[in-house]
CSV table of C-alpha atoms (C1' of nucleotides) in Angstrom, one decimal:
chain,number,residue,atom,x,y,z
A,1,MET,CA,-35.3,14.4,44.4
A,2,SER,CA,-34.7,17.0,47.0
A,3,PHE,CA,-33.3,15.2,49.3
A,4,SER,CA,-36.5,16.1,51.6
A,5,ILE,CA,-38.7,14.2,49.7
A,6,CYS,CA,-36.3,11.5,49.9
A,7,VAL,CA,-36.3,11.9,53.3
A,8,ALA,CA,-39.4,11.9,53.6
A,9,GLN,CA,-39.9,8.5,50.6
A,10,CYS,CA,-37.6,6.6,53.0
A,11,THR,CA,-39.3,7.2,56.4
A,12,ASP,CA,-42.5,5.8,54.5
A,13,SER,CA,-40.2,3.4,53.1
A,14,LEU,CA,-39.0,2.6,55.8
A,15,ALA,CA,-41.6,2.6,58.8
A,16,ALA,CA,-43.6,0.2,55.8
A,17,THR,CA,-39.8,-1.5,55.8
A,18,MET,CA,-40.2,-2.3,59.1
A,19,ASP,CA,-43.5,-3.9,59.2
A,20,ASP,CA,-42.2,-6.1,56.8
A,21,GLN,CA,-39.5,-7.1,59.0
A,22,ALA,CA,-41.6,-7.6,61.6
A,23,ARG,CA,-44.3,-9.4,60.3
A,24,ILE,CA,-41.7,-11.9,58.8
A,25,MET,CA,-39.9,-12.0,62.4
A,26,GLN,CA,-42.8,-12.4,63.5
A,27,SER,CA,-43.7,-14.9,61.2
A,28,ILE,CA,-40.7,-17.1,61.9
A,29,GLY,CA,-41.2,-17.6,65.7
A,30,GLY,CA,-38.3,-14.9,66.1
A,31,VAL,CA,-37.8,-12.4,67.8
A,32,SER,CA,-39.7,-8.8,67.3
A,33,LEU,CA,-37.5,-6.6,65.2
A,34,ALA,CA,-39.5,-4.1,67.3
A,35,GLY,CA,-38.5,-6.0,70.7
A,36,HIS,CA,-35.4,-3.9,71.3
A,37,SER,CA,-33.8,-7.5,70.2
A,38,VAL,CA,-30.4,-9.0,68.2
A,39,GLN,CA,-31.1,-8.9,64.5
A,40,GLY,CA,-28.2,-9.7,62.2
A,41,GLY,CA,-26.1,-11.1,64.9
A,42,MET,CA,-25.4,-7.4,66.4
A,43,ALA,CA,-27.4,-6.0,69.7
A,44,LEU,CA,-29.0,-3.0,68.8
A,45,PRO,CA,-29.6,-0.2,71.4
A,46,PRO,CA,-33.0,0.8,72.8
A,47,PRO,CA,-34.4,4.3,70.5
A,48,HIS,CA,-33.7,6.9,72.8
A,49,GLY,CA,-36.8,7.4,74.6
A,50,HIS,CA,-38.7,5.7,71.8
A,51,ASP,CA,-40.5,1.7,72.3
A,52,GLY,CA,-40.7,1.2,68.9
A,53,THR,CA,-43.8,-0.4,69.2
A,54,ASP,CA,-46.4,1.2,67.2
A,55,GLY,CA,-46.0,2.4,63.9
A,56,ASP,CA,-46.0,6.5,64.6
A,57,GLY,CA,-42.8,5.9,67.1
A,58,ARG,CA,-40.5,4.1,64.1
A,59,LYS,CA,-41.7,6.9,62.4
A,60,GLN,CA,-40.6,9.5,65.2
A,61,ASP,CA,-37.5,7.1,65.7
A,62,ILE,CA,-36.5,7.0,61.2
A,63,GLY,CA,-36.9,11.4,61.4
A,64,ASP,CA,-34.2,11.3,64.4
A,65,ILE,CA,-32.0,8.9,62.2
A,66,LEU,CA,-32.0,10.5,59.5
A,67,HIS,CA,-32.5,14.3,61.2
A,68,GLN,CA,-29.0,12.5,63.0
A,69,ILE,CA,-26.8,11.6,58.8
A,70,MET,CA,-28.2,15.3,58.2
A,71,THR,CA,-26.5,16.7,60.5
A,72,ILE,CA,-23.8,14.9,61.2
A,73,THR,CA,-22.3,17.1,58.0
A,74,ASP,CA,-23.1,20.9,60.5
A,75,GLN,CA,-20.5,18.9,64.0
A,76,SER,CA,-17.1,18.5,64.6
A,77,LEU,CA,-14.8,15.6,63.7
A,78,ASP,CA,-14.9,14.0,67.0
A,79,GLU,CA,-18.9,14.7,67.7
A,80,ALA,CA,-19.7,13.7,63.5
A,81,GLN,CA,-17.7,9.9,64.4
A,82,ALA,CA,-18.8,9.6,67.9
A,83,LYS,CA,-23.0,9.6,66.5
A,84,LYS,CA,-21.4,7.4,62.8
A,85,HIS,CA,-19.9,5.2,65.7
A,86,GLY,CA,-23.8,5.5,67.9
A,87,LEU,CA,-25.3,5.3,63.9
A,88,ASN,CA,-23.8,2.6,62.5
A,89,CYS,CA,-24.4,0.6,66.4
A,90,HIS,CA,-28.7,1.8,65.8
A,91,ARG,CA,-30.6,-1.5,65.9
A,92,MET,CA,-32.6,0.4,62.9
A,93,LYS,CA,-29.3,1.0,60.5
A,94,PRO,CA,-29.5,-1.8,58.3
A,95,ALA,CA,-33.4,-1.2,56.8
A,96,LEU,CA,-32.2,2.6,56.6
A,97,PHE,CA,-29.4,1.6,54.5
A,98,SER,CA,-31.9,-1.6,52.1
A,99,VAL,CA,-34.0,1.2,51.7
A,100,LEU,CA,-31.9,4.3,51.0
A,101,CYS,CA,-30.1,1.7,48.1
A,102,GLU,CA,-33.5,1.1,46.6
A,103,ILE,CA,-34.7,4.1,46.9
A,104,LYS,CA,-30.9,5.0,44.5
A,105,GLU,CA,-31.0,2.1,43.1
A,106,LYS,CA,-34.2,3.0,41.8
A,107,THR,CA,-33.9,6.2,40.8
A,108,GLY,CA,-30.1,6.1,39.7
A,109,LEU,CA,-31.3,3.1,37.2
A,110,SER,CA,-33.8,5.5,35.1
A,111,ILE,CA,-30.5,7.8,34.9
A,112,ARG,CA,-27.9,5.2,33.9
A,113,GLY,CA,-30.2,2.3,32.8
A,114,ALA,CA,-29.9,3.5,29.1
A,115,GLN,CA,-26.1,3.7,29.2
A,116,GLU,CA,-25.6,0.7,30.7
A,117,GLU,CA,-27.6,-1.4,27.7
A,118,ASP,CA,-25.1,0.8,24.8
A,119,PRO,CA,-24.4,-1.1,21.7
A,120,PRO,CA,-20.5,-1.9,20.9
A,121,ASP,CA,-19.1,1.6,19.5
A,122,PRO,CA,-18.7,1.0,16.1
A,123,GLN,CA,-15.2,3.6,15.8
A,124,LEU,CA,-13.7,1.2,17.9
A,125,MET,CA,-15.6,-1.7,16.2
A,126,ARG,CA,-13.4,-0.2,12.6
A,127,LEU,CA,-10.7,0.3,14.8
A,128,ASP,CA,-10.7,-3.2,16.2
A,129,ASN,CA,-10.9,-4.5,12.4
A,130,MET,CA,-8.4,-2.0,11.0
A,131,LEU,CA,-5.8,-3.2,14.2
A,132,LEU,CA,-7.0,-7.4,13.6
A,133,ALA,CA,-6.3,-6.6,9.9
A,134,GLU,CA,-2.7,-5.2,10.2
A,135,GLY,CA,-1.6,-8.0,12.4
A,136,VAL,CA,-1.5,-5.3,14.9
A,137,ALA,CA,-4.6,-6.7,17.3
A,138,GLY,CA,-4.5,-10.8,17.3
A,139,PRO,CA,-2.5,-13.5,17.0
A,140,GLU,CA,1.1,-12.7,15.3
A,141,LYS,CA,0.8,-13.7,11.2
A,142,GLY,CA,0.5,-12.5,8.0
A,143,GLY,CA,-1.8,-9.3,8.3
A,144,GLY,CA,0.4,-7.1,8.6
A,145,SER,CA,3.3,-8.3,6.1
A,146,ALA,CA,0.3,-9.9,3.5
A,147,ALA,CA,-0.4,-5.6,3.2
A,148,ALA,CA,3.4,-4.9,2.7
A,149,ALA,CA,3.2,-8.1,0.4
A,150,ALA,CA,1.3,-6.7,-1.7
A,151,ALA,CA,2.4,-3.7,-2.2
A,152,ALA,CA,6.0,-4.8,-2.9
A,153,ALA,CA,4.2,-7.0,-5.6
A,154,ALA,CA,3.0,-3.5,-7.0
A,155,SER,CA,6.5,-2.4,-7.1
A,156,GLY,CA,7.5,-4.9,-8.7
A,157,GLY,CA,11.3,-4.2,-7.6
A,158,ALA,CA,12.9,-8.0,-7.4
A,159,ALA,CA,16.0,-7.5,-4.3
A,160,ASP,CA,15.4,-4.4,-3.0
A,161,ASN,CA,11.5,-5.4,-2.2
A,162,SER,CA,12.0,-7.5,0.1
A,163,ILE,CA,14.4,-5.6,2.4
A,164,GLU,CA,11.7,-2.6,2.0
A,165,HIS,CA,9.7,-5.9,2.7
A,166,SER,CA,11.4,-7.1,6.4
A,167,ASP,CA,11.3,-3.1,7.4
A,168,TYR,CA,7.7,-2.7,6.1
A,169,ARG,CA,7.5,-5.8,9.1
A,170,ALA,CA,10.2,-5.4,11.7
A,171,LYS,CA,8.2,-1.9,12.1
A,172,LEU,CA,5.4,-3.1,12.0
A,173,THR,CA,6.5,-5.3,14.7
A,174,GLN,CA,7.3,-2.3,16.5
A,175,ILE,CA,3.9,-0.9,16.0
A,176,ARG,CA,2.7,-4.5,17.5
A,177,GLN,CA,5.4,-4.4,20.1
A,178,ILE,CA,4.5,-0.7,21.7
A,179,TYR,CA,0.6,-1.2,20.9
A,180,HIS,CA,0.5,-4.0,23.3
A,181,THR,CA,2.4,-2.5,26.8
A,182,GLU,CA,1.1,0.8,26.8
A,183,LEU,CA,-2.5,-2.2,26.5
A,184,GLU,CA,-1.3,-4.3,28.9
A,185,LYS,CA,-0.2,-1.4,30.6
A,186,TYR,CA,-4.4,0.6,30.7
A,187,GLU,CA,-5.3,-2.5,31.6
A,188,GLN,CA,-3.2,-3.3,35.0
A,189,ALA,CA,-4.4,0.6,35.6
A,190,CYS,CA,-7.9,-0.4,34.8
A,191,ASN,CA,-7.8,-3.1,36.9
A,192,GLU,CA,-5.2,-1.2,40.2
A,193,PHE,CA,-7.8,1.3,40.0
A,194,THR,CA,-10.9,-1.4,40.0
A,195,THR,CA,-10.2,-2.7,42.8
A,196,HIS,CA,-9.1,0.8,44.4
A,197,VAL,CA,-12.6,1.8,43.9
A,198,MET,CA,-14.1,-1.2,45.1
A,199,ASN,CA,-12.2,-1.6,48.3
A,200,LEU,CA,-13.2,2.7,48.7
A,201,LEU,CA,-17.1,1.6,48.1
A,202,ARG,CA,-17.1,-2.0,50.3
A,203,GLU,CA,-15.2,0.8,52.7
A,204,GLN,CA,-17.7,3.5,52.4
A,205,SER,CA,-20.7,1.2,51.7
A,206,ARG,CA,-20.1,1.2,55.9
A,207,THR,CA,-21.2,4.2,56.3
A,208,ARG,CA,-23.4,5.1,53.2
A,209,PRO,CA,-26.1,3.3,51.3
A,210,ILE,CA,-23.7,1.5,48.7
A,211,SER,CA,-25.3,-1.7,46.9
A,212,PRO,CA,-22.9,-4.2,45.2
A,213,LYS,CA,-25.2,-3.1,42.0
A,214,GLU,CA,-24.2,0.2,42.3
A,215,ILE,CA,-20.5,-1.2,43.2
A,216,GLU,CA,-21.1,-2.7,39.8
A,217,ARG,CA,-22.3,-0.3,38.0
A,218,MET,CA,-18.9,2.2,39.1
A,219,VAL,CA,-16.4,-0.4,37.5
A,220,GLY,CA,-18.5,-0.3,34.5
A,221,ILE,CA,-18.7,3.6,34.5
A,222,ILE,CA,-14.2,2.8,35.1
A,223,HIS,CA,-14.3,0.3,32.4
A,224,ARG,CA,-15.8,2.5,30.0
A,225,LYS,CA,-13.4,5.6,30.8
A,226,PHE,CA,-10.8,3.3,30.1
A,227,SER,CA,-12.1,2.0,27.4
A,228,SER,CA,-12.5,5.0,25.6
A,229,ILE,CA,-8.6,5.9,26.6
A,230,GLN,CA,-7.4,2.0,24.6
A,231,MET,CA,-9.3,4.2,21.9
A,232,GLN,CA,-7.0,7.2,21.9
A,233,LEU,CA,-4.7,4.1,22.4
A,234,LYS,CA,-6.0,2.3,19.2
A,235,GLN,CA,-6.7,5.4,17.3
A,236,SER,CA,-3.4,6.8,17.2
A,237,THR,CA,-2.0,2.9,16.7
A,238,CYS,CA,-3.8,2.9,13.6
A,239,GLU,CA,-2.6,6.1,12.5
A,240,ALA,CA,1.1,4.6,12.7
A,241,VAL,CA,0.0,2.0,10.7
A,242,MET,CA,-1.7,4.2,7.6
A,243,ILE,CA,1.8,6.7,7.7
A,244,LEU,CA,4.0,3.1,7.9
A,245,ARG,CA,1.8,1.9,4.8
A,246,SER,CA,1.9,5.2,3.0
A,247,ARG,CA,5.2,5.3,3.5
A,248,PHE,CA,6.1,1.9,2.2
A,249,LEU,CA,3.3,2.2,-0.6
A,250,ASP,CA,5.2,5.5,-1.4
A,251,ALA,CA,8.7,4.5,-2.4
A,252,ARG,CA,7.0,2.7,-5.5
A,253,ARG,CA,6.7,6.0,-7.5
A,254,LYS,CA,11.0,6.1,-6.3
A,255,ARG,CA,11.9,4.7,-9.6
A,256,ARG,CA,15.7,3.4,-10.4
A,257,ASN,CA,17.5,3.6,-13.4
A,258,PHE,CA,17.4,0.0,-14.6
A,259,SER,CA,20.8,-1.3,-15.6
A,260,LYS,CA,22.4,-0.7,-18.4
A,261,GLN,CA,22.4,-4.1,-20.1
A,262,ALA,CA,18.6,-4.7,-19.3
A,263,THR,CA,18.1,-1.1,-21.4
A,264,GLU,CA,20.0,-1.9,-24.0
A,265,ILE,CA,18.1,-5.9,-24.0
A,266,LEU,CA,15.1,-3.6,-24.2
A,267,ASN,CA,16.0,-1.1,-27.2
A,268,GLU,CA,17.5,-4.0,-29.2
A,269,TYR,CA,14.1,-5.2,-29.1
A,270,PHE,CA,13.1,-1.9,-29.7
A,271,TYR,CA,14.3,-1.4,-33.0
A,272,SER,CA,14.4,-4.2,-34.5
A,273,HIS,CA,11.0,-4.6,-34.0
A,274,LEU,CA,10.6,-0.8,-34.9
A,275,SER,CA,8.0,-1.8,-37.6
A,276,ASN,CA,5.2,-3.6,-34.3
A,277,PRO,CA,6.8,-2.8,-31.3
A,278,TYR,CA,4.6,-4.5,-29.3
A,279,PRO,CA,5.7,-7.6,-27.7
A,280,SER,CA,4.2,-10.2,-26.9
A,281,GLU,CA,3.2,-11.9,-23.1
A,282,GLU,CA,6.0,-14.6,-23.9
A,283,ALA,CA,8.7,-11.8,-25.2
A,284,LYS,CA,8.1,-9.6,-23.0
A,285,GLU,CA,8.3,-12.4,-20.3
A,286,GLU,CA,11.3,-13.4,-21.8
A,287,LEU,CA,12.5,-9.9,-22.1
A,288,ALA,CA,11.3,-9.4,-18.1
A,289,LYS,CA,13.4,-12.0,-17.2
A,290,LYS,CA,16.6,-11.1,-19.0
A,291,CYS,CA,16.6,-7.6,-17.8
A,292,SER,CA,16.0,-8.8,-14.2
A,293,ILE,CA,12.6,-6.5,-14.1
A,294,THR,CA,9.0,-7.0,-14.6
A,295,VAL,CA,6.9,-8.0,-16.8
A,296,SER,CA,4.8,-4.7,-16.2
A,297,GLN,CA,8.2,-2.7,-15.9
A,298,VAL,CA,8.4,-4.2,-19.0
A,299,SER,CA,5.0,-3.2,-20.8
A,300,ASN,CA,6.5,0.1,-18.8
A,301,TRP,CA,9.1,0.0,-20.6
A,302,PHE,CA,7.8,-0.5,-24.2
A,303,GLY,CA,4.9,2.9,-24.0
A,304,ASN,CA,7.0,5.1,-22.2
A,305,LYS,CA,9.9,4.1,-25.6
A,306,ARG,CA,6.4,4.2,-27.8
A,307,ILE,CA,5.5,7.6,-27.7
A,308,ARG,CA,8.4,9.4,-26.7
A,309,TYR,CA,9.5,7.6,-30.7
A,310,LYS,CA,6.8,8.8,-32.3
A,311,LYS,CA,6.9,11.9,-29.8
A,312,ASN,CA,10.5,13.1,-31.1
A,313,ILE,CA,11.5,10.4,-34.3
A,314,GLY,CA,14.3,12.8,-34.2
A,315,LYS,CA,15.9,12.3,-31.1
A,316,PHE,CA,16.4,8.7,-31.4
A,317,GLN,CA,17.8,8.4,-35.1
A,318,GLU,CA,21.1,8.2,-33.6
A,319,GLU,CA,20.0,5.8,-31.2
A,320,ALA,CA,18.1,3.8,-33.9
A,321,ASN,CA,21.4,3.8,-35.0
A,322,LEU,CA,23.3,2.1,-33.1
A,323,TYR,CA,21.2,-0.6,-32.9
A,324,ALA,CA,20.9,-1.2,-35.8
A,325,ALA,CA,24.0,-1.6,-36.4
A,326,LYS,CA,24.5,-3.4,-32.8
A,327,THR,CA,21.7,-5.6,-33.7
A,328,ALA,CA,23.2,-5.9,-38.4
A,329,VAL,CA,26.4,-6.8,-37.2
A,330,ASN,CA,25.7,-9.7,-35.0
A,331,ALA,CA,23.4,-10.5,-37.6
A,332,ALA,CA,26.4,-10.2,-40.3
A,333,GLN,CA,28.4,-12.3,-37.9
A,334,ALA,CA,26.0,-14.9,-36.6
A,335,ALA,CA,25.5,-15.4,-41.3
A,336,ALA,CA,29.0,-15.2,-41.0
A,337,ALA,CA,29.8,-18.4,-38.8
A,338,ALA,CA,27.0,-20.4,-40.8
A,339,VAL,CA,28.9,-19.4,-43.7
A,340,GLN,CA,31.7,-21.0,-43.0
A,341,ASN,CA,30.5,-22.8,-40.9
A,342,SER,CA,28.5,-24.7,-44.4
A,343,GLN,CA,32.0,-24.1,-45.9
A,344,ALA,CA,33.3,-26.6,-43.6
A,345,ASN,CA,31.2,-29.3,-44.2
A,346,SER,CA,30.9,-28.5,-47.9
A,347,PRO,CA,34.4,-27.3,-49.1
A,348,THR,CA,32.7,-26.8,-52.7
A,349,THR,CA,30.2,-25.1,-52.2
A,350,PRO,CA,29.9,-22.3,-55.3
A,351,ASN,CA,30.8,-18.4,-54.5
A,352,SER,CA,27.4,-17.5,-55.8
A,353,GLY,CA,26.1,-16.9,-52.5
A,354,PHE,CA,26.6,-14.3,-50.1
A,355,GLN,CA,29.3,-14.9,-47.8
A,356,MET,CA,30.3,-12.6,-45.4
A,357,LYS,CA,33.7,-13.2,-44.8
A,358,ASP,CA,36.4,-10.0,-43.6
A,359,GLU,CA,38.4,-10.5,-46.4
A,360,ASP,CA,36.1,-9.9,-49.2
A,361,PHE,CA,36.5,-5.8,-47.8
A,362,GLN,CA,39.5,-5.4,-47.2
A,363,LEU,CA,39.2,-2.6,-50.2
A,364,ASP,CA,40.2,0.3,-49.3
A,365,SER,CA,37.3,2.7,-49.7
A,366,ALA,CA,34.2,3.4,-49.1
A,367,GLU,CA,33.3,3.9,-52.7
A,368,SER,CA,34.7,0.5,-53.9
A,369,LYS,CA,33.4,-1.7,-50.9
A,370,ASN,CA,29.8,0.5,-51.2
A,371,THR,CA,30.7,-0.5,-55.4
A,372,LEU,CA,30.9,-4.3,-54.6
A,373,LEU,CA,27.6,-4.4,-52.0
A,374,SER,CA,26.0,-2.6,-55.1
A,375,ASN,CA,27.1,-5.6,-57.5
A,376,MET,CA,26.3,-7.6,-54.6
A,377,PHE,CA,22.9,-8.1,-54.1
A,378,THR,CA,22.0,-5.9,-56.9
A,379,GLY,CA,23.4,-8.1,-59.4
A,380,SER,CA,23.7,-10.8,-57.7
A,381,SER,CA,20.8,-14.1,-58.5
A,382,GLY,CA,21.5,-15.5,-54.8
A,383,SER,CA,19.5,-14.7,-52.0
A,384,PHE,CA,20.0,-13.5,-49.2
A,385,ASN,CA,18.4,-12.8,-45.6
A,386,LEU,CA,20.0,-11.4,-43.1
A,387,PRO,CA,20.2,-13.8,-40.3
A,388,ASN,CA,18.5,-12.8,-36.4
A,389,SER,CA,17.9,-9.6,-37.6
A,390,GLY,CA,14.3,-9.6,-37.1
A,391,ASP,CA,12.0,-7.6,-38.7
A,392,MET,CA,14.4,-4.6,-38.7
A,393,PHE,CA,14.2,-4.8,-42.1
A,394,LEU,CA,11.0,-3.2,-42.8
A,395,SER,CA,11.3,0.0,-40.7
A,396,MET,CA,15.0,1.6,-42.3
A,397,GLN,CA,14.6,2.6,-45.6
A,398,SER,CA,16.5,3.1,-48.6
A,399,LEU,CA,19.8,4.3,-49.0
A,400,ASN,CA,18.0,5.9,-51.8
A,401,GLY,CA,15.3,7.4,-50.4
A,402,ASP,CA,12.8,4.4,-51.4
A,403,SER,CA,10.2,3.3,-48.4
A,404,TYR,CA,8.7,0.1,-48.1
A,405,GLN,CA,5.2,0.8,-48.9
A,406,GLY,CA,4.0,-3.2,-48.5
A,407,ALA,CA,6.4,-4.6,-50.7
A,408,GLN,CA,7.9,-6.6,-48.1
A,409,VAL,CA,10.6,-8.4,-50.2
A,410,GLY,CA,11.7,-5.9,-52.3
A,411,ALA,CA,12.2,-3.8,-49.0
A,412,ASN,CA,13.5,-6.7,-47.5
A,413,VAL,CA,16.6,-7.0,-50.1
A,414,GLN,CA,16.6,-2.9,-50.0
A,415,SER,CA,16.8,-3.2,-46.5
A,416,GLN,CA,19.4,-5.7,-46.6
A,417,VAL,CA,22.1,-3.6,-48.9
A,418,ASP,CA,21.0,-1.1,-46.8
A,419,THR,CA,21.4,-2.6,-43.6
A,420,LEU,CA,24.8,-4.7,-44.1
A,421,ARG,CA,25.9,-0.9,-46.5
A,422,HIS,CA,25.4,-0.1,-42.5
A,423,VAL,CA,27.1,-3.1,-41.2
A,424,ILE,CA,30.4,-2.1,-42.8
A,425,SER,CA,30.4,1.3,-42.9
A,426,GLN,CA,30.4,0.5,-38.6
A,427,THR,CA,32.7,-2.3,-38.6
A,428,ALA,CA,35.4,-0.1,-41.6
A,429,GLY,CA,35.1,2.7,-40.5
A,430,TYR,CA,33.7,4.4,-42.8
A,431,ASN,CA,30.7,5.5,-40.6
A,432,ASP,CA,31.8,8.9,-42.1
A,433,ALA,CA,30.8,7.9,-45.9
A,434,LEU,CA,26.9,7.6,-44.5
A,435,ARG,CA,26.4,10.0,-42.0
A,436,GLY,CA,24.2,11.7,-43.0
A,437,ASN,CA,21.7,9.4,-44.4
A,438,THR,CA,18.9,8.6,-42.2
A,439,MET,CA,19.4,4.4,-41.9
A,440,TYR,CA,15.8,5.0,-39.6
A,441,SER,CA,12.7,5.5,-40.0
A,442,PRO,CA,9.3,4.8,-38.5
A,443,HIS,CA,7.4,3.0,-41.8
A,444,GLY,CA,6.2,1.0,-39.2
A,445,LEU,CA,4.4,4.6,-38.2
A,446,ASN,CA,1.2,5.5,-40.4
A,447,ALA,CA,-0.3,8.7,-40.8
A,448,ASN,CA,-2.4,8.4,-37.8
A,449,GLY,CA,0.5,8.0,-35.2
A,450,GLY,CA,0.0,4.5,-34.9
A,451,TRP,CA,2.4,1.4,-36.0
A,452,GLN,CA,1.7,-0.6,-39.4
A,453,ASP,CA,-0.9,-3.4,-38.2
A,454,ALA,CA,1.0,-6.7,-37.4
A,455,THR,CA,-0.9,-8.5,-39.9
A,456,THR,CA,2.6,-8.8,-41.6
A,457,PRO,CA,5.0,-10.4,-39.5
A,458,SER,CA,8.7,-10.0,-40.3
A,459,SER,CA,11.3,-12.7,-41.4
A,460,VAL,CA,12.8,-13.1,-38.2
A,461,ILE,CA,15.6,-15.7,-38.5
A,462,SER,CA,17.4,-17.4,-35.2
A,463,PRO,CA,20.7,-17.3,-35.4
A,464,THR,CA,21.4,-20.7,-34.8
A,465,GLU,CA,19.2,-22.2,-36.9
A,466,GLY,CA,21.2,-20.1,-40.0
A,467,PRO,CA,20.3,-18.4,-43.0
A,468,GLY,CA,16.8,-19.9,-45.2
A,469,SER,CA,15.0,-21.1,-41.8
A,470,VAL,CA,12.6,-18.4,-41.8
A,471,HIS,CA,9.9,-18.0,-38.9
A,472,SER,CA,6.8,-16.2,-38.7
A,473,ASP,CA,7.2,-13.6,-35.6
A,474,THR,CA,3.9,-14.5,-34.1
A,475,SER,CA,4.5,-11.9,-31.2
A,476,ASN,CA,4.1,-9.5,-33.7
B,1,DG,C1',20.2,24.1,-8.5
B,2,DT,C1',19.1,23.6,-13.9
B,3,DG,C1',18.3,21.1,-17.2
B,4,DT,C1',16.8,15.8,-18.8
B,5,DA,C1',15.9,11.4,-19.1
B,6,DT,C1',12.9,8.2,-17.4
B,7,DG,C1',10.3,4.9,-14.7
B,8,DA,C1',5.9,5.0,-12.2
B,9,DT,C1',1.2,6.0,-12.7
B,10,DT,C1',-3.7,7.7,-13.7
B,11,DG,C1',-7.5,7.8,-16.6
B,12,DA,C1',-10.1,7.6,-21.2
B,13,DA,C1',-10.6,4.9,-24.9
B,14,DC,C1',-10.7,1.5,-27.7
C,1,DG,C1',-8.1,-6.2,-20.4
C,2,DT,C1',-4.5,-3.5,-23.3
C,3,DT,C1',-2.4,0.6,-25.5
C,4,DC,C1',-1.5,5.6,-25.4
C,5,DA,C1',-0.9,10.2,-23.8
C,6,DA,C1',-0.3,13.4,-20.1
C,7,DT,C1',1.7,14.0,-15.9
C,8,DC,C1',4.0,13.4,-11.8
C,9,DA,C1',8.2,12.9,-9.4
C,10,DT,C1',13.3,11.6,-9.4
C,11,DA,C1',17.2,10.2,-10.6
C,12,DC,C1',21.2,11.1,-13.4
C,13,DA,C1',24.5,14.8,-15.8
C,14,DC,C1',26.0,19.6,-15.7
DNA sequence: GTGTATGATTGAAC
DNA sequence: GTTCAATCATACAC
């Protein structure tokens, strides 16, 4: 809208307003506005050259005022100041002011009306929600720590996670503090600026038409501007949290080797259950407990081990032998202890059974030892169960080339012979005699590369229960 | 620095 | 849901 149109409109409106005001004043018995009298407690000077009693005169009066306003900028500062004072004190100033406000209101609202009804910014809502969920915004509680806990659980570690967790929380707290400090600063700046602008507008409202609504609108604009700045702050904070979180979660990939002891425990289990190296949930839990790792880590370990073993059996031969010997030694020791206990309990025990006593192996040649073993097992009528051997035997190939093909009992006996031979070779320094022989072969593996069906549970004898006590390994 | 070992992850299959 | 197989990424030994 051009200023001339505005002035024309203003002149008409003002004239109408003047008429209305005059009517109102007359109706309430007050002094007529047109009568050069008092209005609003302010004494207005008489208009120059007009008595203001008729409509044309008022229009001319108003036109004169508007002309003065329009030309005020062309004058010197002193002149303008003097004219401003004169206009301020003009009897028609309040009426003119209200009309100008009204016109501004109408034009302003039509332009800005739509903006004020803006729905909340979805992006801002997302940011707010995220900050709330992460525990940055809102009350300080479990949001972020919950995320950290979830990440910690995913990482699976034990003691280290608590350190990482606290580290995460500390950093999150730092972000939270920075966020709140900055937010406070923004709010303070916003309030200060709003107050300043409001004061300025109130001050200016003495010289130009500024309605309270307009001031409100201006405050709204300022708040929106500061909101956009706040959104940037929120966005930066979210980014910081995301970076922190991703770094924390990436730490999951940072692996540490298990302790030697843990690896040994796992390997022992693996090689002693080589026919079916699939620990049950209970076994996994037990192993996890023993190794101070999580069940999922146990599962990972067995998954990796199975695959790697299958892929390169030759490479694992030595390891397999080592653990077989280890297990057998343990078993033999347990057996010896059991037998000794048994003898102690019944001194008249006949020699028909197997007695794992050191003196039995005090021979001076490998051959004689092997012969003795051969006689002991192939010729003996007594049965022998090697304690604590698990189903290791199922996966062992006998020295004479026989393989396990389902004749479980026979294979067990043969394997026991093999194992004991190996035990002796290990314990008595006869490694050389057996070196080169295949102690382990993947008999648990079927033609398809998978392990045999575990429907034939192996015999497991608890060392605490001694020979003769046979358990079915239900875990397999 | 390089090669190997090894724990973890991922996607497909069951 | 588990397991397999491939792969990644890091630890570790040299």
